Amino acid sequence: MPEKIRYKTDISLSDEAIDRIVQLSSGRATAQDHAGFADWRRQSAEHEMAAREAEALWHGIGTAGKSIRKSAKQKQFTRRAVLGLAGLITGGAALHQTGLIGPRLYADYTTATGEQRSIMLADGSTVFLNAGSALSVDMSANERRLTLHEGQALFTVAKDAARPFIVEALDGQTRALGTVFDIDIKPQQVAVTVIEGTVGVSSRIQPANRTSNMVVAGANTRIRYEDTGNISAPEEVDSDIETAWRRGKLIFNAKPLREVVTEIERHRGGTIVLASNRLQTLQVTGVFDLSQPEEILQAIETTLPVSVIRLPFVTILR
């Protein structure tokens, strides 16, 4: 693997690199334009680094970047415009992390980046919130209903047959009586891992191809559901490994990089962007200390075909 180049990119080179990337992506670029950019980036290590950063920004500013990429086909965009949009995106993420926007405004319990919190509920149940989480609690005479707005939490449920214990997360809910389970809201789905007892997982959305809207799972199994209403069959897992975060560890066994990034962001400031969809399914294996999230990024850079570009407030993996 070629040695990774680590130079501080000159601002003027960054300007020119982004201008060239915008031009090449405009739909009007010629073969000569592409050849010219290839020659330009070969001029020096600094030119190559500027080109890589420009490509990472252009392809890695997420869903909101679609609009700027589409607009660039009709008019000229500069480095300031591209970085401005990236700043809005990462700035919004920063506001979200501070609780100035999003569910943290109205949640009963929250945790900040890198913070974990144990909560004792009025019925004797306990909730252990992972970092970057938000939870609301509604206790009534008929049921105990909680809402995990974002993040991850482990629930240890006190027995009360007269009042079901229900946790809502996105478009699904998990029902339990006298059990221990973990709910993890991931970028594309929700994962429910059962440590003890039994839970029933259902969705507000009823797919046409399914007659029953509840899947039951026992200890050391996991169920996943999506916003389409699809609920997976229970799969066997090692619940101690899946919930190692409560012991200050992260244990990955061939876990997709997109899920690993979610874990890292809970314990590290800033936003992490995957610059290509191809990176999402790269598999990560290892045991890491939650108090050292930067070491996880270093391990990823060392063991996978991934370059880590660290910018203010945002880290790009490409």
Short mmCIF file of C-alpha atoms in Angstrom, two decimals:
data_model
loop_
_atom_site.label_atom_id
_atom_site.label_comp_id
_atom_site.label_asym_id
_atom_site.label_seq_id
_atom_site.Cartn_x
_atom_site.Cartn_y
_atom_site.Cartn_z
CA MET A 1 0.00 0.00 0.00
CA PRO A 2 1.48 3.39 -0.92
CA GLU A 3 2.59 5.56 1.93
CA LYS A 4 -0.09 8.04 3.02
CA ILE A 5 0.78 11.65 2.34
CA ARG A 6 0.40 13.99 5.31
CA TYR A 7 0.90 17.60 4.30
CA LYS A 8 -0.99 20.69 5.28
CA THR A 9 -2.69 21.77 2.10
CA ASP A 10 -2.09 25.31 0.85
CA ILE A 11 -5.32 27.33 0.68
CA SER A 12 -4.66 28.44 -2.90
CA LEU A 13 -4.16 24.81 -3.96
CA SER A 14 -7.39 23.86 -2.19
CA ASP A 15 -9.21 26.63 -4.07
CA GLU A 16 -7.93 25.42 -7.41
CA ALA A 17 -8.54 21.73 -6.61
CA ILE A 18 -12.18 22.32 -5.68
CA ASP A 19 -12.72 24.52 -8.74
CA ARG A 20 -11.33 21.74 -10.92
CA ILE A 21 -13.49 19.06 -9.23
CA VAL A 22 -16.60 21.18 -9.73
CA GLN A 23 -15.72 21.68 -13.39
CA LEU A 24 -15.06 17.96 -13.94
CA SER A 25 -18.41 17.11 -12.33
CA SER A 26 -20.40 19.71 -14.26
CA GLY A 27 -21.24 17.48 -17.22
CA ARG A 28 -19.35 19.83 -19.56
CA ALA A 29 -15.82 18.58 -18.88
CA THR A 30 -13.79 17.30 -21.83
CA ALA A 31 -11.22 14.55 -21.96
CA GLN A 32 -8.61 17.30 -22.04
CA ASP A 33 -10.00 18.73 -18.75
CA HIS A 34 -9.68 15.32 -17.06
CA ALA A 35 -6.16 14.85 -18.40
CA GLY A 36 -5.26 18.34 -17.26
CA PHE A 37 -6.42 17.60 -13.70
CA ALA A 38 -4.41 14.37 -13.67
CA ASP A 39 -1.31 16.32 -14.73
CA TRP A 40 -2.07 19.04 -12.16
CA ARG A 41 -2.28 16.66 -9.23
CA ARG A 42 1.01 14.99 -10.19
CA GLN A 43 2.96 18.23 -9.80
CA SER A 44 3.72 17.65 -6.10
CA ALA A 45 2.61 15.86 -2.95
CA GLU A 46 0.81 19.06 -1.91
CA HIS A 47 -1.15 19.11 -5.19
CA GLU A 48 -2.15 15.48 -4.68
CA MET A 49 -3.29 16.15 -1.11
CA ALA A 50 -5.36 19.14 -2.25
CA ALA A 51 -6.98 16.96 -4.91
CA ARG A 52 -7.81 14.24 -2.38
CA GLU A 53 -9.35 16.69 0.06
CA ALA A 54 -11.41 18.28 -2.72
CA GLU A 55 -12.69 14.88 -3.85
CA ALA A 56 -13.52 13.90 -0.29
CA LEU A 57 -15.46 17.11 0.33
CA TRP A 58 -17.28 16.89 -2.99
CA HIS A 59 -18.37 13.26 -2.56
CA GLY A 60 -18.61 13.17 1.21
CA ILE A 61 -20.91 15.98 2.30
CA GLY A 62 -23.82 13.57 2.48
CA THR A 63 -27.42 13.81 1.31
CA ALA A 64 -27.44 17.59 1.43
CA GLY A 65 -24.56 17.56 -1.02
CA LYS A 66 -26.84 16.29 -3.78
CA SER A 67 -28.27 19.77 -4.26
CA ILE A 68 -24.92 21.46 -4.61
CA ARG A 69 -23.68 18.76 -6.98
CA LYS A 70 -26.83 19.14 -9.10
CA SER A 71 -26.56 22.94 -9.10
CA ALA A 72 -22.93 22.76 -10.15
CA LYS A 73 -24.05 21.35 -13.46
CA GLN A 74 -25.84 24.62 -14.18
CA LYS A 75 -23.50 27.23 -12.70
CA GLN A 76 -20.04 27.76 -11.31
CA PHE A 77 -19.37 26.98 -7.65
CA THR A 78 -16.27 28.02 -5.74
CA ARG A 79 -14.38 26.56 -2.82
CA ARG A 80 -16.26 28.95 -0.53
CA ALA A 81 -19.63 27.58 -1.69
CA VAL A 82 -18.64 23.94 -1.26
CA LEU A 83 -17.04 24.51 2.14
CA GLY A 84 -19.98 26.69 3.13
CA LEU A 85 -22.43 23.85 2.61
CA ALA A 86 -20.13 21.43 4.43
CA GLY A 87 -19.97 23.97 7.26
CA LEU A 88 -23.76 24.19 7.44
CA ILE A 89 -24.02 20.42 7.64
CA THR A 90 -21.35 19.99 10.29
CA GLY A 91 -22.56 23.08 12.12
CA GLY A 92 -26.03 21.60 12.28
CA ALA A 93 -24.55 18.40 13.64
CA ALA A 94 -22.68 20.39 16.28
CA LEU A 95 -25.86 22.21 17.34
CA HIS A 96 -27.61 18.86 17.53
CA GLN A 97 -24.88 17.48 19.79
CA THR A 98 -25.16 20.44 22.15
CA GLY A 99 -28.91 19.93 22.45
CA LEU A 100 -29.85 23.32 20.96
CA ILE A 101 -31.88 21.54 18.29
CA GLY A 102 -33.43 18.08 17.99
CA PRO A 103 -35.07 15.78 20.53
CA ARG A 104 -32.76 16.83 23.35
CA LEU A 105 -34.88 19.94 23.70
CA TYR A 106 -37.85 17.92 24.95
CA ALA A 107 -36.40 14.60 26.15
CA ASP A 108 -36.49 13.80 29.89
CA TYR A 109 -32.97 12.38 29.96
CA THR A 110 -30.01 13.01 27.67
CA THR A 111 -26.31 12.23 27.45
CA ALA A 112 -23.64 14.25 25.68
CA THR A 113 -20.82 13.00 23.50
CA GLY A 114 -18.69 10.61 25.54
CA GLU A 115 -21.13 10.60 28.48
CA GLN A 116 -23.00 7.59 29.90
CA ARG A 117 -25.74 7.77 32.51
CA SER A 118 -27.66 5.35 34.73
CA ILE A 119 -31.30 6.23 35.47
CA MET A 120 -33.56 4.73 38.15
CA LEU A 121 -37.23 4.86 37.14
CA ALA A 122 -40.15 5.24 39.54
CA ASP A 123 -41.18 1.57 39.09
CA GLY A 124 -37.74 0.25 40.07
CA SER A 125 -36.58 -0.35 36.49
CA THR A 126 -33.22 1.05 35.40
CA VAL A 127 -32.01 2.51 32.13
CA PHE A 128 -28.35 2.84 31.21
CA LEU A 129 -27.97 5.46 28.48
CA ASN A 130 -25.02 5.31 26.13
CA ALA A 131 -23.38 8.50 24.88
CA GLY A 132 -25.31 10.78 22.53
CA SER A 133 -28.73 9.51 23.58
CA ALA A 134 -32.12 11.02 24.41
CA LEU A 135 -34.97 9.34 26.31
CA SER A 136 -38.49 10.29 27.40
CA VAL A 137 -40.49 8.45 30.08
CA ASP A 138 -44.26 8.26 30.54
CA MET A 139 -45.46 6.19 33.52
CA SER A 140 -49.21 5.66 33.94
CA ALA A 141 -51.52 3.34 35.86
CA ASN A 142 -51.93 1.11 32.79
CA GLU A 143 -48.49 0.99 31.20
CA ARG A 144 -44.90 2.11 31.31
CA ARG A 145 -44.07 3.74 27.96
CA LEU A 146 -40.65 5.11 27.11
CA THR A 147 -39.33 6.68 23.92
CA LEU A 148 -35.71 6.39 22.85
CA HIS A 149 -35.39 9.34 20.48
CA GLU A 150 -31.79 8.67 19.51
CA GLY A 151 -28.72 6.78 20.63
CA GLN A 152 -28.58 3.55 22.62
CA ALA A 153 -29.86 2.32 25.98
CA LEU A 154 -29.93 -0.84 28.06
CA PHE A 155 -33.16 -1.49 29.95
CA THR A 156 -33.44 -3.63 33.10
CA VAL A 157 -37.17 -4.02 33.67
CA ALA A 158 -38.86 -4.44 37.05
CA LYS A 159 -41.69 -7.00 36.98
CA ASP A 160 -45.18 -5.57 36.91
CA ALA A 161 -47.64 -7.79 35.07
CA ALA A 162 -50.38 -5.16 35.28
CA ARG A 163 -48.33 -2.53 33.44
CA PRO A 164 -46.54 -3.52 30.23
CA PHE A 165 -43.09 -2.01 29.71
CA ILE A 166 -42.88 -0.60 26.16
CA VAL A 167 -40.02 1.25 24.51
CA GLU A 168 -40.62 3.11 21.26
CA ALA A 169 -37.71 3.79 18.90
CA LEU A 170 -38.33 5.32 15.49
CA ASP A 171 -41.19 3.40 13.81
CA GLY A 172 -41.11 0.36 16.09
CA GLN A 173 -41.65 -0.65 19.68
CA THR A 174 -40.28 -3.29 22.02
CA ARG A 175 -42.52 -4.82 24.71
CA ALA A 176 -41.12 -6.67 27.71
CA LEU A 177 -42.07 -8.05 31.12
CA GLY A 178 -39.24 -8.73 33.58
CA THR A 179 -36.30 -8.72 31.20
CA VAL A 180 -33.04 -7.02 30.18
CA PHE A 181 -32.56 -5.74 26.66
CA ASP A 182 -30.61 -3.19 24.61
CA ILE A 183 -31.95 -0.88 21.90
CA ASP A 184 -29.52 0.73 19.48
CA ILE A 185 -30.71 3.30 16.90
CA LYS A 186 -28.35 2.94 13.95
CA PRO A 187 -28.20 5.04 10.76
CA GLN A 188 -30.38 2.68 8.71
CA GLN A 189 -32.16 0.52 11.26
CA VAL A 190 -32.83 -0.22 14.93
CA ALA A 191 -31.26 -3.24 16.63
CA VAL A 192 -32.82 -4.86 19.72
CA THR A 193 -30.55 -7.24 21.64
CA VAL A 194 -31.99 -9.42 24.41
CA ILE A 195 -29.75 -10.18 27.39
CA GLU A 196 -32.33 -11.86 29.65
CA GLY A 197 -35.97 -12.88 29.29
CA THR A 198 -38.17 -12.32 26.24
CA VAL A 199 -39.28 -9.31 24.22
CA GLY A 200 -41.74 -8.75 21.42
CA VAL A 201 -40.77 -6.30 18.67
CA SER A 202 -43.39 -4.75 16.41
CA SER A 203 -43.65 -1.94 13.88
CA ARG A 204 -46.21 0.79 13.32
CA ILE A 205 -45.97 -0.05 9.62
CA GLN A 206 -47.63 -3.31 8.51
CA PRO A 207 -45.94 -4.77 5.39
CA ALA A 208 -48.41 -6.32 2.95
CA ASN A 209 -46.53 -9.61 2.90
CA ARG A 210 -46.75 -10.25 6.66
CA THR A 211 -49.79 -11.26 8.67
CA SER A 212 -48.25 -10.85 12.12
CA ASN A 213 -46.75 -7.55 13.21
CA MET A 214 -44.70 -8.89 16.15
CA VAL A 215 -41.50 -10.91 16.32
CA VAL A 216 -40.60 -12.54 19.66
CA ALA A 217 -36.98 -12.99 20.73
CA GLY A 218 -35.28 -14.60 23.72
CA ALA A 219 -31.93 -14.22 25.47
CA ASN A 220 -28.78 -13.88 23.34
CA THR A 221 -30.70 -13.00 20.20
CA ARG A 222 -31.06 -9.82 18.21
CA ILE A 223 -33.84 -8.39 16.06
CA ARG A 224 -33.43 -5.56 13.58
CA TYR A 225 -36.18 -3.43 12.07
CA GLU A 226 -36.27 -0.69 9.44
CA ASP A 227 -38.54 2.27 8.72
CA THR A 228 -40.19 0.18 5.97
CA GLY A 229 -41.80 -1.99 8.65
CA ASN A 230 -39.61 -5.00 7.89
CA ILE A 231 -38.55 -6.88 11.03
CA SER A 232 -35.82 -9.51 10.86
CA ALA A 233 -36.07 -12.97 12.36
CA PRO A 234 -34.15 -13.35 15.65
CA GLU A 235 -30.46 -14.07 15.13
CA GLU A 236 -28.14 -15.58 17.71
CA VAL A 237 -25.56 -13.19 19.16
CA ASP A 238 -23.27 -12.94 22.15
CA SER A 239 -25.11 -10.31 24.17
CA ASP A 240 -22.04 -9.60 26.32
CA ILE A 241 -20.10 -8.62 23.19
CA GLU A 242 -22.99 -6.62 21.73
CA THR A 243 -23.36 -4.63 24.96
CA ALA A 244 -19.67 -4.26 25.80
CA TRP A 245 -20.17 -0.48 25.69
CA ARG A 246 -21.65 -0.61 29.20
CA ARG A 247 -18.27 -1.93 30.41
CA GLY A 248 -16.30 0.80 28.62
CA LYS A 249 -15.34 -1.35 25.62
CA LEU A 250 -16.28 -1.69 21.99
CA ILE A 251 -15.93 -5.18 20.51
CA PHE A 252 -16.30 -5.46 16.75
CA ASN A 253 -16.43 -8.80 14.98
CA ALA A 254 -16.59 -8.10 11.25
CA LYS A 255 -18.89 -5.10 11.92
CA PRO A 256 -19.66 -2.85 8.93
CA LEU A 257 -17.73 0.41 8.95
CA ARG A 258 -20.94 2.48 8.80
CA GLU A 259 -21.98 1.04 12.18
CA VAL A 260 -18.50 1.49 13.63
CA VAL A 261 -18.57 5.16 12.63
CA THR A 262 -21.85 5.60 14.53
CA GLU A 263 -20.22 4.12 17.64
CA ILE A 264 -17.18 6.38 17.35
CA GLU A 265 -19.25 9.54 16.90
CA ARG A 266 -21.01 8.92 20.22
CA HIS A 267 -17.70 9.21 22.03
CA ARG A 268 -15.77 11.69 19.91
CA GLY A 269 -16.50 15.30 19.02
CA GLY A 270 -17.27 16.27 15.44
CA THR A 271 -18.84 14.53 12.48
CA ILE A 272 -17.38 11.58 10.56
CA VAL A 273 -18.22 11.36 6.86
CA LEU A 274 -17.83 8.28 4.67
CA ALA A 275 -16.84 9.69 1.30
CA SER A 276 -18.02 6.64 -0.64
CA ASN A 277 -20.85 4.15 -0.28
CA ARG A 278 -18.30 1.41 -0.96
CA LEU A 279 -16.70 2.12 2.42
CA GLN A 280 -19.88 1.40 4.37
CA THR A 281 -19.61 -2.39 4.20
CA LEU A 282 -15.89 -2.67 4.96
CA GLN A 283 -15.59 -4.90 8.03
CA VAL A 284 -13.88 -3.93 11.27
CA THR A 285 -12.67 -6.42 13.88
CA GLY A 286 -11.05 -5.60 17.21
CA VAL A 287 -11.44 -4.68 20.87
CA PHE A 288 -11.21 -0.98 21.73
CA ASP A 289 -11.37 1.29 24.75
CA LEU A 290 -14.28 3.74 24.65
CA SER A 291 -12.17 6.40 26.33
CA GLN A 292 -9.77 6.39 23.34
CA PRO A 293 -11.99 6.79 20.24
CA GLU A 294 -9.12 8.28 18.25
CA GLU A 295 -7.31 4.95 18.51
CA ILE A 296 -10.21 3.29 16.69
CA LEU A 297 -9.76 5.67 13.76
CA GLN A 298 -6.03 5.00 13.77
CA ALA A 299 -6.67 1.25 13.70
CA ILE A 300 -9.11 1.65 10.80
CA GLU A 301 -6.54 3.66 8.86
CA THR A 302 -3.85 1.06 9.55
CA THR A 303 -5.81 -2.11 8.78
CA LEU A 304 -8.27 -1.05 6.06
CA PRO A 305 -7.80 0.61 2.65
CA VAL A 306 -9.01 3.88 4.12
CA SER A 307 -7.45 7.33 4.39
CA VAL A 308 -8.46 9.58 7.29
CA ILE A 309 -8.62 13.31 6.54
CA ARG A 310 -9.01 15.40 9.69
CA LEU A 311 -10.52 18.83 9.19
CA PRO A 312 -12.01 21.26 11.75
CA PHE A 313 -15.28 19.75 13.05
CA VAL A 314 -15.37 16.99 10.44
CA THR A 315 -13.33 13.86 9.72
CA ILE A 316 -13.55 12.29 6.26
CA LEU A 317 -12.89 8.61 5.58
CA ARG A 318 -12.10 7.89 1.95
#
